[in-house]
Amino acid sequence: MAALSVNALHKTYGNSEVVAGLSFAVEPGTCFGLLGPNGAGKTTLISVLAGLLTATDGLITLDGNPLAEVRSKNPRAIALVPQDYAFYPMLTVAENLSFFGGVLGLSGAELKSQIDAAIAFARLEQVIGKRAEQLSGGLRRRLNLAIGLLGKPRLLLLDEPTVGVDPQSRHFLLESIAALPAAGTTVIYTSHYME
């Protein structure tokens, strides 16, 4: 059974159809890429999958269950790492991770364990005491990814996670993301980079 199944998905804004009858299935523990130019509807699709937008029509299931039901029963099952930075610039890396872990309902030993795992995964050990606004673009992208991983999501939605970073940081991020399915996380990755 597919981890994620999207059937005849439509999303319209007024008279403009942004997503027109899209169907696809993603196997569990894989990385699935959505490639297209800016304006192709990738972010709209990701926003529907994350629950930020409502589809006009169509059916989306995760492990055979309606996506809205999964989100309702287990809000940590799906995580979004958006194209824009999604953290507080004035907080340190550690403070951001602690705050967003708390938002997910993590506390005590579980919160510490998840923060430690996210820091190690994103290799943020050297900057945990720095304010996020002081980080380079590549380290900011790593922090975005670390925050997205805090709740151990079954489905991780990555919207252009390497945009605006140097080649070395991009390589690190891509290698890290490629390792996620081995740990059981299904990844949806959007990009406009043809290579």
C-alpha atoms as a PDB file:
ATOM      1  CA  MET A   1       0.000   0.000   0.000  1.00  0.00           C
ATOM      2  CA  ALA A   2       1.196   3.513  -0.816  1.00  0.00           C
ATOM      3  CA  ALA A   3       2.208   5.698   2.112  1.00  0.00           C
ATOM      4  CA  LEU A   4       0.682   8.744   0.418  1.00  0.00           C
ATOM      5  CA  SER A   5      -1.988   8.575  -2.248  1.00  0.00           C
ATOM      6  CA  VAL A   6      -3.292  11.629  -4.109  1.00  0.00           C
ATOM      7  CA  ASN A   7      -6.299  11.044  -6.379  1.00  0.00           C
ATOM      8  CA  ALA A   8      -7.777  13.580  -8.814  1.00  0.00           C
ATOM      9  CA  LEU A   9      -6.694  16.561  -6.714  1.00  0.00           C
ATOM     10  CA  HIS A  10      -7.961  19.969  -7.785  1.00  0.00           C
ATOM     11  CA  LYS A  11      -7.267  23.365  -6.252  1.00  0.00           C
ATOM     12  CA  THR A  12      -8.803  26.524  -7.643  1.00  0.00           C
ATOM     13  CA  TYR A  13      -8.606  30.174  -6.666  1.00  0.00           C
ATOM     14  CA  GLY A  14     -11.683  31.868  -8.100  1.00  0.00           C
ATOM     15  CA  ASN A  15     -11.665  30.977 -11.815  1.00  0.00           C
ATOM     16  CA  SER A  16      -8.004  29.949 -11.815  1.00  0.00           C
ATOM     17  CA  GLU A  17      -7.222  26.235 -11.485  1.00  0.00           C
ATOM     18  CA  VAL A  18      -3.757  25.887  -9.932  1.00  0.00           C
ATOM     19  CA  VAL A  19      -3.755  22.102  -9.493  1.00  0.00           C
ATOM     20  CA  ALA A  20      -5.774  20.247 -12.140  1.00  0.00           C
ATOM     21  CA  GLY A  21      -6.657  16.620 -11.443  1.00  0.00           C
ATOM     22  CA  LEU A  22      -3.290  15.557 -10.034  1.00  0.00           C
ATOM     23  CA  SER A  23      -2.890  11.886  -9.079  1.00  0.00           C
ATOM     24  CA  PHE A  24       0.172  10.056  -7.763  1.00  0.00           C
ATOM     25  CA  ALA A  25       1.209   7.529  -5.134  1.00  0.00           C
ATOM     26  CA  VAL A  26       4.321   7.494  -2.956  1.00  0.00           C
ATOM     27  CA  GLU A  27       5.687   4.272  -1.530  1.00  0.00           C
ATOM     28  CA  PRO A  28       6.515   4.214   2.200  1.00  0.00           C
ATOM     29  CA  GLY A  29      10.053   5.146   3.170  1.00  0.00           C
ATOM     30  CA  THR A  30      10.921   6.808  -0.136  1.00  0.00           C
ATOM     31  CA  CYS A  31      11.849  10.261  -1.355  1.00  0.00           C
ATOM     32  CA  PHE A  32       9.425  11.553  -3.990  1.00  0.00           C
ATOM     33  CA  GLY A  33      10.364  14.602  -6.039  1.00  0.00           C
ATOM     34  CA  LEU A  34       8.045  17.199  -7.519  1.00  0.00           C
ATOM     35  CA  LEU A  35       9.898  19.090 -10.227  1.00  0.00           C
ATOM     36  CA  GLY A  36       8.534  22.164 -11.943  1.00  0.00           C
ATOM     37  CA  PRO A  37       9.148  25.831 -12.640  1.00  0.00           C
ATOM     38  CA  ASN A  38       8.047  28.601 -10.298  1.00  0.00           C
ATOM     39  CA  GLY A  39       4.270  28.966 -10.532  1.00  0.00           C
ATOM     40  CA  ALA A  40       3.665  25.305 -11.447  1.00  0.00           C
ATOM     41  CA  GLY A  41       1.601  24.643  -8.290  1.00  0.00           C
ATOM     42  CA  LYS A  42       4.214  22.824  -6.188  1.00  0.00           C
ATOM     43  CA  THR A  43       3.839  25.055  -3.116  1.00  0.00           C
ATOM     44  CA  THR A  44       0.037  24.939  -3.452  1.00  0.00           C
ATOM     45  CA  LEU A  45       0.156  21.136  -3.448  1.00  0.00           C
ATOM     46  CA  ILE A  46       2.495  21.080  -0.446  1.00  0.00           C
ATOM     47  CA  SER A  47       0.187  23.523   1.362  1.00  0.00           C
ATOM     48  CA  VAL A  48      -2.804  21.238   0.725  1.00  0.00           C
ATOM     49  CA  LEU A  49      -0.851  18.200   1.972  1.00  0.00           C
ATOM     50  CA  ALA A  50       0.206  20.142   5.094  1.00  0.00           C
ATOM     51  CA  GLY A  51      -3.367  21.221   5.810  1.00  0.00           C
ATOM     52  CA  LEU A  52      -2.697  24.922   5.240  1.00  0.00           C
ATOM     53  CA  LEU A  53      -5.073  24.958   2.255  1.00  0.00           C
ATOM     54  CA  THR A  54      -8.165  22.910   1.480  1.00  0.00           C
ATOM     55  CA  ALA A  55      -8.393  21.050  -1.827  1.00  0.00           C
ATOM     56  CA  THR A  56     -11.275  22.029  -4.088  1.00  0.00           C
ATOM     57  CA  ASP A  57     -11.780  18.359  -4.991  1.00  0.00           C
ATOM     58  CA  GLY A  58      -9.994  15.026  -4.765  1.00  0.00           C
ATOM     59  CA  LEU A  59      -8.915  12.498  -2.159  1.00  0.00           C
ATOM     60  CA  ILE A  60      -5.642  12.333  -0.229  1.00  0.00           C
ATOM     61  CA  THR A  61      -4.806   9.415   2.039  1.00  0.00           C
ATOM     62  CA  LEU A  62      -1.839   8.567   4.261  1.00  0.00           C
ATOM     63  CA  ASP A  63      -1.425   4.852   4.964  1.00  0.00           C
ATOM     64  CA  GLY A  64      -4.953   4.343   3.615  1.00  0.00           C
ATOM     65  CA  ASN A  65      -6.588   6.883   5.943  1.00  0.00           C
ATOM     66  CA  PRO A  66      -7.928  10.305   4.902  1.00  0.00           C
ATOM     67  CA  LEU A  67      -5.175  12.861   5.414  1.00  0.00           C
ATOM     68  CA  ALA A  68      -7.345  15.208   7.503  1.00  0.00           C
ATOM     69  CA  GLU A  69      -8.156  12.317   9.849  1.00  0.00           C
ATOM     70  CA  VAL A  70      -4.467  11.439  10.236  1.00  0.00           C
ATOM     71  CA  ARG A  71      -3.588  15.080  11.006  1.00  0.00           C
ATOM     72  CA  SER A  72      -6.394  15.259  13.558  1.00  0.00           C
ATOM     73  CA  LYS A  73      -5.413  12.051  15.374  1.00  0.00           C
ATOM     74  CA  ASN A  74      -1.643  12.570  15.186  1.00  0.00           C
ATOM     75  CA  PRO A  75      -0.557  16.160  14.429  1.00  0.00           C
ATOM     76  CA  ARG A  76       3.100  15.072  14.448  1.00  0.00           C
ATOM     77  CA  ALA A  77       2.575  12.562  11.602  1.00  0.00           C
ATOM     78  CA  ILE A  78       3.123  15.251   8.960  1.00  0.00           C
ATOM     79  CA  ALA A  79       5.717  18.009   9.071  1.00  0.00           C
ATOM     80  CA  LEU A  80       6.362  20.885   6.695  1.00  0.00           C
ATOM     81  CA  VAL A  81       9.719  22.518   6.060  1.00  0.00           C
ATOM     82  CA  PRO A  82       8.633  25.582   4.082  1.00  0.00           C
ATOM     83  CA  GLN A  83      10.495  27.541   1.459  1.00  0.00           C
ATOM     84  CA  ASP A  84      10.720  30.531   3.789  1.00  0.00           C
ATOM     85  CA  TYR A  85      12.559  30.407   7.095  1.00  0.00           C
ATOM     86  CA  ALA A  86      10.180  29.207   9.803  1.00  0.00           C
ATOM     87  CA  PHE A  87      11.876  30.124  13.066  1.00  0.00           C
ATOM     88  CA  TYR A  88      12.380  33.128  15.305  1.00  0.00           C
ATOM     89  CA  PRO A  89      15.490  35.117  14.268  1.00  0.00           C
ATOM     90  CA  MET A  90      16.019  36.623  17.729  1.00  0.00           C
ATOM     91  CA  LEU A  91      16.088  33.224  19.461  1.00  0.00           C
ATOM     92  CA  THR A  92      19.135  30.970  19.544  1.00  0.00           C
ATOM     93  CA  VAL A  93      19.186  27.667  17.705  1.00  0.00           C
ATOM     94  CA  ALA A  94      18.603  25.837  21.009  1.00  0.00           C
ATOM     95  CA  GLU A  95      15.747  28.174  21.988  1.00  0.00           C
ATOM     96  CA  ASN A  96      14.050  27.715  18.595  1.00  0.00           C
ATOM     97  CA  LEU A  97      14.273  23.935  18.841  1.00  0.00           C
ATOM     98  CA  SER A  98      12.969  23.986  22.416  1.00  0.00           C
ATOM     99  CA  PHE A  99      10.093  26.288  21.499  1.00  0.00           C
ATOM    100  CA  PHE A 100       8.967  24.303  18.454  1.00  0.00           C
ATOM    101  CA  GLY A 101       9.375  21.020  20.313  1.00  0.00           C
ATOM    102  CA  GLY A 102       7.066  22.429  22.987  1.00  0.00           C
ATOM    103  CA  VAL A 103       4.544  23.441  20.331  1.00  0.00           C
ATOM    104  CA  LEU A 104       4.527  19.795  19.222  1.00  0.00           C
ATOM    105  CA  GLY A 105       3.743  18.749  22.792  1.00  0.00           C
ATOM    106  CA  LEU A 106       7.199  17.373  23.555  1.00  0.00           C
ATOM    107  CA  SER A 107       8.548  17.801  27.063  1.00  0.00           C
ATOM    108  CA  GLY A 108      11.107  16.470  29.509  1.00  0.00           C
ATOM    109  CA  ALA A 109      13.371  13.649  28.369  1.00  0.00           C
ATOM    110  CA  GLU A 110      11.483  13.199  25.092  1.00  0.00           C
ATOM    111  CA  LEU A 111      12.000  16.873  24.176  1.00  0.00           C
ATOM    112  CA  LYS A 112      15.712  16.702  25.050  1.00  0.00           C
ATOM    113  CA  SER A 113      16.159  13.497  23.060  1.00  0.00           C
ATOM    114  CA  GLN A 114      14.426  14.909  19.990  1.00  0.00           C
ATOM    115  CA  ILE A 115      16.380  18.173  20.156  1.00  0.00           C
ATOM    116  CA  ASP A 116      19.663  16.270  20.494  1.00  0.00           C
ATOM    117  CA  ALA A 117      18.755  14.060  17.520  1.00  0.00           C
ATOM    118  CA  ALA A 118      17.753  17.059  15.377  1.00  0.00           C
ATOM    119  CA  ILE A 119      20.952  18.941  16.243  1.00  0.00           C
ATOM    120  CA  ALA A 120      23.085  15.898  15.391  1.00  0.00           C
ATOM    121  CA  PHE A 121      21.209  15.222  12.153  1.00  0.00           C
ATOM    122  CA  ALA A 122      21.562  18.817  10.926  1.00  0.00           C
ATOM    123  CA  ARG A 123      25.085  19.161  12.362  1.00  0.00           C
ATOM    124  CA  LEU A 124      24.247  22.270  14.366  1.00  0.00           C
ATOM    125  CA  GLU A 125      26.386  21.449  17.406  1.00  0.00           C
ATOM    126  CA  GLN A 126      28.744  24.396  16.885  1.00  0.00           C
ATOM    127  CA  VAL A 127      25.960  27.003  16.642  1.00  0.00           C
ATOM    128  CA  ILE A 128      23.366  25.976  19.244  1.00  0.00           C
ATOM    129  CA  GLY A 129      24.018  29.132  21.302  1.00  0.00           C
ATOM    130  CA  LYS A 130      23.905  31.514  18.314  1.00  0.00           C
ATOM    131  CA  ARG A 131      20.855  33.578  17.469  1.00  0.00           C
ATOM    132  CA  ALA A 132      19.223  32.310  14.279  1.00  0.00           C
ATOM    133  CA  GLU A 133      19.609  35.721  12.638  1.00  0.00           C
ATOM    134  CA  GLN A 134      23.405  35.339  12.935  1.00  0.00           C
ATOM    135  CA  LEU A 135      23.503  32.080  10.947  1.00  0.00           C
ATOM    136  CA  SER A 136      24.592  31.753   7.330  1.00  0.00           C
ATOM    137  CA  GLY A 137      21.970  30.844   4.734  1.00  0.00           C
ATOM    138  CA  GLY A 138      23.039  27.196   4.751  1.00  0.00           C
ATOM    139  CA  LEU A 139      22.846  26.944   8.547  1.00  0.00           C
ATOM    140  CA  ARG A 140      19.425  28.591   8.507  1.00  0.00           C
ATOM    141  CA  ARG A 141      18.239  25.916   6.072  1.00  0.00           C
ATOM    142  CA  ARG A 142      19.664  23.256   8.409  1.00  0.00           C
ATOM    143  CA  LEU A 143      17.775  24.787  11.340  1.00  0.00           C
ATOM    144  CA  ASN A 144      14.563  24.773   9.274  1.00  0.00           C
ATOM    145  CA  LEU A 145      15.111  21.070   8.572  1.00  0.00           C
ATOM    146  CA  ALA A 146      15.957  20.274  12.211  1.00  0.00           C
ATOM    147  CA  ILE A 147      12.712  21.923  13.377  1.00  0.00           C
ATOM    148  CA  GLY A 148      10.750  19.881  10.825  1.00  0.00           C
ATOM    149  CA  LEU A 149      12.204  16.641  12.182  1.00  0.00           C
ATOM    150  CA  LEU A 150      11.453  17.274  15.880  1.00  0.00           C
ATOM    151  CA  GLY A 151       8.204  15.302  15.967  1.00  0.00           C
ATOM    152  CA  LYS A 152       9.566  12.274  14.051  1.00  0.00           C
ATOM    153  CA  PRO A 153       7.092  12.755  11.187  1.00  0.00           C
ATOM    154  CA  ARG A 154       5.983   9.839   9.027  1.00  0.00           C
ATOM    155  CA  LEU A 155       5.586  12.276   6.117  1.00  0.00           C
ATOM    156  CA  LEU A 156       8.020  15.172   5.686  1.00  0.00           C
ATOM    157  CA  LEU A 157       7.104  17.878   3.185  1.00  0.00           C
ATOM    158  CA  LEU A 158      10.081  19.870   1.891  1.00  0.00           C
ATOM    159  CA  ASP A 159       9.292  22.938  -0.199  1.00  0.00           C
ATOM    160  CA  GLU A 160      12.439  24.083  -2.039  1.00  0.00           C
ATOM    161  CA  PRO A 161      14.671  23.300   0.991  1.00  0.00           C
ATOM    162  CA  THR A 162      17.931  24.261  -0.717  1.00  0.00           C
ATOM    163  CA  VAL A 163      16.930  27.527  -2.370  1.00  0.00           C
ATOM    164  CA  GLY A 164      19.491  30.292  -1.975  1.00  0.00           C
ATOM    165  CA  VAL A 165      22.317  28.273  -0.403  1.00  0.00           C
ATOM    166  CA  ASP A 166      25.907  27.722  -1.524  1.00  0.00           C
ATOM    167  CA  PRO A 167      26.838  24.473  -3.342  1.00  0.00           C
ATOM    168  CA  GLN A 168      28.502  22.918  -0.265  1.00  0.00           C
ATOM    169  CA  SER A 169      25.452  23.521   1.951  1.00  0.00           C
ATOM    170  CA  ARG A 170      23.157  22.308  -0.821  1.00  0.00           C
ATOM    171  CA  HIS A 171      25.160  19.068  -1.117  1.00  0.00           C
ATOM    172  CA  PHE A 172      24.985  18.511   2.656  1.00  0.00           C
ATOM    173  CA  LEU A 173      21.216  19.131   2.724  1.00  0.00           C
ATOM    174  CA  LEU A 174      20.564  16.805  -0.215  1.00  0.00           C
ATOM    175  CA  GLU A 175      22.660  14.014   1.336  1.00  0.00           C
ATOM    176  CA  SER A 176      20.882  14.445   4.674  1.00  0.00           C
ATOM    177  CA  ILE A 177      17.443  14.384   3.054  1.00  0.00           C
ATOM    178  CA  ALA A 178      18.363  11.294   1.019  1.00  0.00           C
ATOM    179  CA  ALA A 179      19.121   9.478   4.301  1.00  0.00           C
ATOM    180  CA  LEU A 180      15.682  10.137   5.818  1.00  0.00           C
ATOM    181  CA  PRO A 181      13.757   7.301   4.102  1.00  0.00           C
ATOM    182  CA  ALA A 182      16.127   4.722   5.629  1.00  0.00           C
ATOM    183  CA  ALA A 183      14.838   5.861   9.039  1.00  0.00           C
ATOM    184  CA  GLY A 184      11.233   5.314   7.915  1.00  0.00           C
ATOM    185  CA  THR A 185      10.323   8.864   6.921  1.00  0.00           C
ATOM    186  CA  THR A 186       8.534   9.333   3.609  1.00  0.00           C
ATOM    187  CA  VAL A 187       9.721  12.548   1.954  1.00  0.00           C
ATOM    188  CA  ILE A 188       8.004  14.796  -0.589  1.00  0.00           C
ATOM    189  CA  TYR A 189      10.563  17.189  -2.057  1.00  0.00           C
ATOM    190  CA  THR A 190       9.753  20.093  -4.372  1.00  0.00           C
ATOM    191  CA  SER A 191      12.345  21.787  -6.523  1.00  0.00           C
ATOM    192  CA  HIS A 192      12.748  23.856  -9.667  1.00  0.00           C
ATOM    193  CA  TYR A 193      16.402  22.796 -10.062  1.00  0.00           C
ATOM    194  CA  MET A 194      16.545  20.487 -13.103  1.00  0.00           C
ATOM    195  CA  GLU A 195      19.841  18.859 -12.045  1.00  0.00           C
END
